CSV table of C-alpha atoms in Angstrom, one decimal:
chain,number,residue,atom,x,y,z
A,129,MET,CA,0.0,0.0,0.0
A,130,PRO,CA,2.7,2.5,0.9
A,131,LYS,CA,4.5,1.5,-2.4
A,132,ARG,CA,1.4,2.2,-4.5
A,133,LYS,CA,1.0,5.6,-2.8
A,134,ALA,CA,4.6,6.4,-3.5
A,135,ASP,CA,4.1,5.5,-7.2
A,136,SER,CA,1.1,7.7,-7.4
A,137,THR,CA,2.9,10.6,-6.0
A,138,GLU,CA,5.8,10.1,-8.4
A,139,VAL,CA,3.5,10.1,-11.4
A,140,ASP,CA,1.8,13.2,-10.1
A,141,ASN,CA,5.1,14.9,-9.8
A,142,GLU,CA,6.0,14.0,-13.4
A,143,MET,CA,2.7,15.3,-14.6
A,144,THR,CA,3.1,18.5,-12.7
A,145,SER,CA,4.8,20.9,-15.1
A,146,ASN,CA,6.4,24.2,-14.6
A,147,ALA,CA,3.2,25.6,-15.9
A,148,GLN,CA,1.6,24.7,-12.5
A,149,LYS,CA,4.5,26.1,-10.4
A,150,SER,CA,4.5,29.7,-9.4
A,151,THR,CA,6.2,32.1,-7.0
A,152,PRO,CA,4.0,33.7,-4.2
A,153,GLU,CA,3.8,36.8,-6.3
A,154,GLN,CA,2.6,34.9,-9.4
A,155,ALA,CA,0.2,32.9,-7.3
A,156,GLU,CA,-1.5,36.2,-6.4
A,157,GLY,CA,-1.9,37.0,-10.1
A,158,LYS,CA,0.9,39.6,-10.1
A,159,LEU,CA,3.1,38.1,-12.8
A,160,THR,CA,5.3,40.8,-14.3
A,161,ILE,CA,7.9,41.4,-16.9
A,162,SER,CA,10.7,43.9,-16.3
A,163,THR,CA,11.9,46.6,-18.6
A,164,ASP,CA,15.5,45.3,-18.5
A,165,ASN,CA,15.2,42.4,-20.9
A,166,PRO,CA,11.5,42.0,-21.6
A,167,LEU,CA,11.7,39.8,-24.7
A,168,ALA,CA,13.9,37.2,-23.0
A,169,GLU,CA,11.7,37.2,-19.9
A,170,TYR,CA,8.5,36.8,-21.9
A,171,ILE,CA,10.0,33.9,-23.9
A,172,LYS,CA,11.1,32.2,-20.7
A,173,LEU,CA,7.6,32.6,-19.2
A,174,ILE,CA,6.0,31.1,-22.4
A,175,GLU,CA,8.4,28.2,-22.4
A,176,THR,CA,8.0,27.3,-18.8
A,177,LYS,CA,4.3,28.0,-18.3
A,178,VAL,CA,2.6,27.5,-21.7
A,179,THR,CA,4.6,25.5,-24.3
A,180,VAL,CA,5.6,22.8,-21.8
A,181,ASP,CA,6.3,19.1,-22.6
A,182,GLN,CA,4.1,17.7,-19.8
A,183,ILE,CA,0.4,17.3,-20.0
A,184,VAL,CA,-1.3,20.3,-18.5
A,185,ASP,CA,-5.0,21.1,-18.2
A,186,ASP,CA,-6.1,23.5,-21.0
A,187,ASP,CA,-7.7,25.9,-18.4
A,188,ILE,CA,-4.3,26.2,-16.7
A,189,THR,CA,-2.5,26.9,-20.0
A,190,LYS,CA,-5.1,29.5,-20.9
A,191,GLU,CA,-4.9,31.2,-17.5
A,192,ASN,CA,-1.1,31.2,-17.7
A,193,PHE,CA,-1.1,32.8,-21.1
A,194,LYS,CA,-3.7,35.3,-20.0
A,195,GLN,CA,-1.4,36.5,-17.2
A,196,ILE,CA,1.7,36.5,-19.4
A,197,ALA,CA,-0.1,38.5,-22.0
A,198,GLN,CA,-1.2,41.0,-19.5
A,199,ALA,CA,2.3,41.4,-18.2
A,200,ALA,CA,3.5,41.9,-21.8
A,201,ARG,CA,1.0,44.6,-22.5
A,202,ASP,CA,1.8,46.4,-19.3
A,203,VAL,CA,5.6,46.5,-20.0
A,204,ILE,CA,5.1,47.5,-23.6
A,205,TRP,CA,2.9,50.4,-22.5
A,206,GLN,CA,5.5,51.4,-19.9
A,207,LEU,CA,8.4,51.2,-22.5
A,208,LEU,CA,6.5,53.3,-25.0
A,209,PHE,CA,4.8,55.9,-22.9
A,210,SER,CA,6.9,56.6,-19.8
A,211,SER,CA,8.5,60.0,-19.5
A,212,ASP,CA,12.0,58.6,-20.3
A,213,VAL,CA,11.1,56.8,-23.6
A,214,ASN,CA,14.0,56.6,-26.0
A,215,ALA,CA,15.3,54.6,-29.0
A,216,GLU,CA,16.4,51.7,-26.8
A,217,SER,CA,13.0,51.4,-25.0
A,218,GLU,CA,11.1,51.6,-28.3
A,219,LYS,CA,13.3,48.8,-29.7
A,220,LYS,CA,12.5,46.6,-26.7
A,221,ALA,CA,8.8,47.4,-27.1
A,222,SER,CA,9.0,46.6,-30.8
A,223,ASP,CA,10.7,43.2,-30.3
A,224,LEU,CA,8.3,42.1,-27.5
A,225,LEU,CA,5.2,43.4,-29.4
A,226,GLU,CA,6.1,41.3,-32.5
A,227,GLU,CA,6.6,38.2,-30.4
A,228,TYR,CA,3.5,38.8,-28.3
A,229,LYS,CA,1.3,39.3,-31.4
A,230,SER,CA,2.5,36.0,-32.9
A,231,ASP,CA,1.5,34.1,-29.7
A,232,ALA,CA,-1.7,36.0,-29.4
A,233,CYS,CA,-2.8,34.9,-32.8
A,234,PHE,CA,-2.5,31.3,-31.7
A,235,TYR,CA,-3.8,31.5,-28.1
A,236,ALA,CA,-6.1,34.5,-27.6
A,237,PRO,CA,-6.2,37.3,-30.2
A,238,TRP,CA,-9.2,39.2,-28.9
A,239,PRO,CA,-7.6,40.9,-25.9
A,240,TYR,CA,-4.7,41.9,-28.2
A,241,ASN,CA,-7.0,43.3,-30.9
A,242,GLU,CA,-8.8,45.4,-28.3
A,243,TRP,CA,-5.6,46.7,-26.7
A,244,ILE,CA,-3.6,47.4,-29.9
A,245,VAL,CA,-6.2,50.0,-30.9
A,246,LYS,CA,-5.5,51.8,-27.6
A,247,VAL,CA,-1.8,51.6,-28.4
A,248,ARG,CA,-2.3,53.1,-31.8
A,249,ASP,CA,-4.4,56.0,-30.4
A,250,GLU,CA,-1.9,56.8,-27.8
A,251,LEU,CA,1.0,56.8,-30.3
A,252,LEU,CA,-0.9,59.1,-32.6
A,253,LYS,CA,-1.9,61.4,-29.7
A,254,ARG,CA,1.7,61.7,-28.6
A,255,GLU,CA,2.8,62.0,-32.2
A,256,GLN,CA,5.2,59.0,-31.9
A,257,LEU,CA,4.9,58.6,-35.7
A,258,SER,CA,8.2,56.9,-36.3
A,259,PHE,CA,7.2,54.0,-34.1
A,260,TRP,CA,3.7,53.9,-35.6
A,261,ARG,CA,5.0,53.7,-39.1
A,262,GLU,CA,8.1,51.6,-38.7
A,263,THR,CA,6.8,49.1,-36.2
A,264,ILE,CA,3.0,49.0,-36.1
A,265,VAL,CA,2.4,49.6,-39.8
A,266,ARG,CA,5.4,48.2,-41.5
A,267,LYS,CA,5.5,45.0,-39.4
A,268,GLN,CA,1.7,44.7,-39.5
A,269,LEU,CA,1.3,44.6,-35.8
A,270,GLY,CA,-2.3,45.7,-35.9
A,271,PRO,CA,-5.3,43.5,-35.0
A,272,CYS,CA,-5.0,39.8,-35.7
A,273,TRP,CA,-7.3,38.6,-38.6
A,274,SER,CA,-7.8,35.6,-40.8
A,275,ARG,CA,-4.4,36.0,-42.5
A,276,ASP,CA,-2.7,35.7,-39.1
A,277,SER,CA,-4.9,33.4,-37.1
A,278,ASP,CA,-7.0,30.3,-37.7
A,279,LEU,CA,-9.4,31.6,-35.1
A,280,PHE,CA,-10.9,34.0,-37.7
A,281,ASP,CA,-13.0,33.1,-40.8
A,282,CYS,CA,-11.4,33.9,-44.2
A,283,ASP,CA,-14.3,36.2,-45.1
A,284,ASP,CA,-13.8,38.4,-42.0
A,285,GLU,CA,-13.1,42.1,-42.9
A,286,PRO,CA,-9.3,42.8,-42.9
A,287,PRO,CA,-8.3,45.7,-40.5
A,288,LEU,CA,-7.7,48.2,-43.3
A,289,GLU,CA,-9.1,51.1,-41.2
A,290,PHE,CA,-6.8,50.4,-38.3
A,291,TYR,CA,-3.8,51.4,-40.4
A,292,ALA,CA,-5.3,54.3,-42.2
A,293,HIS,CA,-3.9,57.0,-39.9
A,294,ALA,CA,-1.1,59.5,-40.1
A,295,GLY,CA,-0.7,59.1,-43.8
A,296,CYS,CA,-0.4,55.3,-43.7
A,297,ILE,CA,-2.2,52.6,-45.6
A,298,ALA,CA,-2.4,48.9,-44.6
A,299,PRO,CA,0.7,47.2,-46.1
A,300,PHE,CA,-1.5,44.4,-47.5
A,301,ALA,CA,-4.0,46.8,-49.2
A,302,ALA,CA,-2.4,46.4,-52.6
A,303,SER,CA,-2.5,42.6,-52.4
A,304,LEU,CA,-6.2,42.8,-51.4
A,305,LYS,CA,-6.9,44.8,-54.5
A,306,VAL,CA,-5.2,42.1,-56.6
A,307,ARG,CA,-7.1,39.4,-54.7
A,308,ALA,CA,-10.4,41.2,-55.3
A,309,ALA,CA,-9.6,41.3,-59.0
A,310,GLU,CA,-8.7,37.6,-59.1
A,311,LYS,CA,-11.9,36.8,-57.3
A,312,ALA,CA,-13.9,38.8,-59.8
A,313,ALA,CA,-12.1,37.0,-62.6
A,314,SER,CA,-13.1,33.6,-61.2
A,315,GLY,CA,-16.7,34.5,-61.5
A,316,ASP,CA,-19.2,35.9,-59.0
A,317,GLU,CA,-22.4,33.9,-58.8
A,318,ASP,CA,-24.3,37.0,-57.7
A,319,ALA,CA,-23.1,39.1,-60.6
A,320,THR,CA,-25.9,40.4,-62.8
A,321,THR,CA,-25.8,40.3,-66.6
A,322,SER,CA,-25.5,44.0,-66.7
A,323,SER,CA,-22.5,44.1,-64.4
A,324,GLU,CA,-20.8,41.3,-66.4
A,325,ALA,CA,-21.4,43.3,-69.6
A,326,GLU,CA,-19.9,46.4,-67.9
A,327,ARG,CA,-16.9,44.5,-66.8
A,328,GLY,CA,-16.4,43.1,-70.3
A,329,THR,CA,-16.5,46.6,-71.7
A,330,SER,CA,-14.0,47.8,-69.1
A,331,ASN,CA,-11.7,44.9,-69.8
A,332,ALA,CA,-11.8,45.6,-73.5
A,333,ALA,CA,-10.9,49.2,-72.9
A,334,ALA,CA,-8.1,48.2,-70.5
A,335,LEU,CA,-6.7,45.8,-73.2
A,336,SER,CA,-6.6,48.6,-75.8
A,337,GLY,CA,-5.8,51.5,-73.5
A,338,ASN,CA,-8.6,53.4,-75.1
A,339,PHE,CA,-10.5,55.0,-72.2
A,340,GLU,CA,-11.0,58.4,-70.8
A,341,ALA,CA,-9.3,59.0,-67.5
A,342,LYS,CA,-11.5,61.8,-66.0
A,343,ILE,CA,-11.4,62.8,-62.3
A,344,GLY,CA,-13.8,65.5,-61.2
A,345,LYS,CA,-13.7,68.0,-58.4
A,346,GLU,CA,-16.8,66.7,-56.5
A,347,GLN,CA,-15.6,63.2,-55.7
A,348,PRO,CA,-12.0,62.9,-56.9
A,349,LEU,CA,-11.1,60.0,-54.7
A,350,SER,CA,-14.1,57.9,-55.8
A,351,ASP,CA,-13.4,58.8,-59.4
A,352,TYR,CA,-9.8,57.7,-59.1
A,353,ARG,CA,-10.7,54.4,-57.4
A,354,GLU,CA,-13.2,53.7,-60.0
A,355,LEU,CA,-10.7,54.2,-62.8
A,356,MET,CA,-8.2,51.9,-61.0
A,357,LYS,CA,-10.8,49.3,-60.5
A,358,ARG,CA,-12.0,49.4,-64.2
A,359,TYR,CA,-8.7,49.7,-66.1
A,360,VAL,CA,-5.9,48.5,-63.8
A,361,LEU,CA,-7.4,45.8,-61.5
A,362,THR,CA,-8.9,44.0,-64.5
A,363,THR,CA,-10.3,40.5,-64.7
A,364,VAL,CA,-8.2,39.8,-67.8
A,365,THR,CA,-4.5,39.6,-68.4
A,366,VAL,CA,-3.3,42.9,-69.9
A,367,PRO,CA,0.1,43.1,-71.5
A,368,ASP,CA,2.7,44.8,-69.3
A,369,ASP,CA,3.3,47.7,-71.6
A,370,ILE,CA,-0.4,48.5,-71.9
A,371,HIS,CA,-1.0,48.0,-68.2
A,372,LYS,CA,1.8,50.5,-67.4
A,373,GLN,CA,0.2,52.9,-69.9
A,374,ASN,CA,-3.1,52.6,-68.1
A,375,VAL,CA,-1.5,53.3,-64.7
A,376,ASP,CA,0.3,56.2,-66.1
A,377,LYS,CA,-2.8,57.7,-67.7
A,378,ILE,CA,-4.8,57.5,-64.5
A,379,GLY,CA,-1.8,58.9,-62.5
A,380,LYS,CA,-1.7,61.8,-64.9
A,381,ALA,CA,-5.4,62.5,-64.3
A,382,ALA,CA,-4.8,62.2,-60.5
A,383,ARG,CA,-2.0,64.8,-60.6
A,384,ALA,CA,-4.1,67.2,-62.7
A,385,ALA,CA,-7.0,66.8,-60.3
A,386,ILE,CA,-4.9,67.6,-57.3
A,387,TRP,CA,-3.2,70.6,-59.0
A,388,GLN,CA,-6.7,71.9,-59.9
A,389,LEU,CA,-8.1,71.5,-56.4
A,390,LEU,CA,-5.1,73.4,-54.9
A,391,PHE,CA,-4.0,76.0,-57.5
A,392,GLU,CA,-6.7,76.7,-60.1
A,393,GLY,CA,-9.6,79.1,-59.7
A,394,GLU,CA,-10.4,81.0,-56.5
A,395,SER,CA,-8.7,80.3,-53.2
A,396,PRO,CA,-9.4,76.7,-52.2
A,397,GLU,CA,-11.8,76.0,-49.5
A,398,GLN,CA,-11.1,73.5,-46.7
A,399,SER,CA,-13.1,70.8,-48.5
A,400,ASP,CA,-10.8,71.3,-51.5
A,401,TYR,CA,-7.7,70.8,-49.3
A,402,ASP,CA,-9.3,67.7,-47.8
A,403,LYS,CA,-10.1,66.2,-51.2
A,404,ALA,CA,-6.6,66.9,-52.5
A,405,ALA,CA,-5.0,65.3,-49.4
A,406,GLU,CA,-7.1,62.2,-49.6
A,407,LEU,CA,-6.5,61.7,-53.3
A,408,LEU,CA,-2.8,62.4,-52.9
A,409,GLN,CA,-2.5,59.8,-50.1
A,410,GLU,CA,-4.2,57.1,-52.2
A,411,TYR,CA,-2.3,58.0,-55.3
A,412,LYS,CA,1.1,57.9,-53.6
A,413,SER,CA,0.2,54.5,-52.1
A,414,ASP,CA,-0.5,53.1,-55.6
A,415,CYS,CA,2.7,54.6,-56.9
A,416,GLY,CA,4.7,52.8,-54.3
A,417,PHE,CA,3.2,49.6,-55.6
A,418,TYR,CA,3.1,50.2,-59.4
A,419,GLY,CA,6.0,52.6,-59.9
A,420,PRO,CA,7.1,55.7,-58.0
A,421,TRP,CA,9.3,57.6,-60.6
A,422,GLU,CA,6.7,60.0,-62.0
A,423,TYR,CA,5.3,60.7,-58.6
A,424,ASN,CA,8.7,61.5,-57.1
A,425,GLU,CA,9.5,64.0,-59.9
A,426,TRP,CA,6.1,65.7,-59.8
A,427,VAL,CA,5.7,66.0,-56.0
A,428,VAL,CA,8.8,68.2,-55.9
A,429,LYS,CA,7.0,70.6,-58.2
A,430,LEU,CA,3.9,70.4,-56.0
A,431,ARG,CA,6.0,71.3,-53.0
A,432,ASP,CA,7.7,74.3,-54.6
A,433,GLU,CA,4.3,75.6,-55.8
A,434,LEU,CA,2.8,75.3,-52.3
A,435,ILE,CA,5.7,77.1,-50.7
A,436,GLN,CA,5.7,79.8,-53.4
A,437,ARG,CA,2.0,80.5,-52.8
A,438,GLN,CA,2.6,80.4,-49.1
A,439,MET,CA,0.2,77.5,-48.6
A,440,VAL,CA,2.1,76.5,-45.5
A,441,SER,CA,-0.7,74.9,-43.6
A,442,PHE,CA,-1.4,72.3,-46.3
A,443,TRP,CA,2.4,71.8,-46.7
A,444,GLY,CA,2.9,71.1,-43.0
A,445,ASP,CA,-0.3,69.3,-42.1
A,446,SER,CA,-0.6,67.1,-45.2
A,447,ILE,CA,2.6,66.8,-47.2
A,448,VAL,CA,5.0,66.8,-44.2
A,449,LYS,CA,3.0,65.2,-41.4
A,450,LEU,CA,1.5,62.5,-43.7
A,451,GLU,CA,4.8,61.8,-45.4
A,452,LEU,CA,3.4,62.5,-48.9
A,453,GLY,CA,6.8,63.4,-50.3
A,454,PRO,CA,8.9,61.2,-52.7
A,455,CYS,CA,8.4,57.4,-52.3
A,456,CYS,CA,11.4,55.7,-50.7
A,457,SER,CA,12.3,52.5,-48.9
A,458,ARG,CA,9.8,53.3,-46.2
A,459,ASP,CA,6.9,52.9,-48.5
A,460,SER,CA,8.0,51.1,-51.7
A,461,ASP,CA,9.8,47.9,-52.5
A,462,PHE,CA,11.3,49.7,-55.5
A,463,PHE,CA,14.0,51.0,-53.2
A,464,GLU,CA,16.7,49.3,-51.2
A,465,GLY,CA,16.7,49.7,-47.4
A,466,ASP,CA,20.1,51.4,-47.4
A,467,GLU,CA,19.1,54.1,-49.9
A,468,PRO,CA,19.1,57.6,-48.5
A,469,LEU,CA,15.7,59.0,-47.3
A,470,PRO,CA,14.3,62.2,-48.8
A,471,VAL,CA,15.1,64.3,-45.7
A,472,GLU,CA,15.9,67.5,-47.6
A,473,PHE,CA,12.5,67.4,-49.4
A,474,TYR,CA,10.7,68.0,-46.1
A,475,ASN,CA,13.2,70.5,-44.6
A,476,LYS,CA,11.5,73.6,-46.1
A,477,ALA,CA,9.4,76.5,-44.8
A,478,GLY,CA,10.4,75.8,-41.2
A,479,PHE,CA,9.5,72.1,-41.2
A,480,LYS,CA,11.6,69.0,-40.7
A,481,ALA,CA,11.3,65.5,-42.1
A,482,PRO,CA,8.8,63.6,-39.9
A,483,PHE,CA,10.8,60.4,-39.7
A,484,ASN,CA,13.9,59.9,-37.5
A,485,GLN,CA,16.9,61.2,-39.4
A,486,ARG,CA,19.1,58.6,-37.6
A,487,GLU,CA,17.6,56.0,-40.0
A,488,ASN,CA,19.4,57.8,-42.8
A,489,GLU,CA,22.7,57.1,-41.2
A,490,ILE,CA,22.2,53.4,-40.4
């Protein structure tokens, strides 16, 4: 009898993993991660309390991850928003945030998705735009969705709106446009005969390049998107040279519309400024994907005209703050990461480049 009891205890000990062991502080639900080496501490906690070899009850694993995730969120917030935030603390926050999101996608994405919106809002409020663009946007650390996690359905809405702040667009927006075009090409059961006929007409015009690229003053962004949808994101394969001509034709219309909104006729109203900024932002995003060269040459002329006309508010609030200057390695794969950033473009009329100039020296 004593022998059997000893065996039972031994088996229990083998089945008891590190996931079930805790310090008095952890037992009280006060598990923490320090700011000294947060990534290493987080990984160690995950390895000893979540991804263990022994058999552990699912409820215990979930509770352990819940506590570790809370500790990760707390230390990331501290690293980013304490009074002594610096490049080192932002690097620590970035590394931990990337690791935490990866685990959250597998174990529990919903607390992450709710919390990361608060992080975004705080970054924008404090104008920590470099971290927002280079970490959150570029590394796609926004809300988890079907592309990150099997806990979401493939038809869930991608978090496009989350990234659409401070002049940014979701890094996957262009691929979604292509995917939408491919889906349309595969056939939509709900498509009506008239829409199919309209699509056929658009495809024919895209193949020939014979279409009118017209963008009006009332809804310039909608007009631009409709042109791109009809003649660039086609449901047929268009030869590369004609496809490029179509992109260039629509780009020329976009540039003309922006110029007209800002410089032609009477003094522009606030609505004209807003329309120009929205179209410019979308147009630059597409240029970063399809080809930035014409945009980069033209936007210098736009800058010079704005400064000459002393339209400093639009220059500072839209061009500079939203980084709508020349495309570079920050927003286009056409450039290598070690190419110089367009710092001098922004250093006009009392403004400075919105990104960290140290990046230009790395």
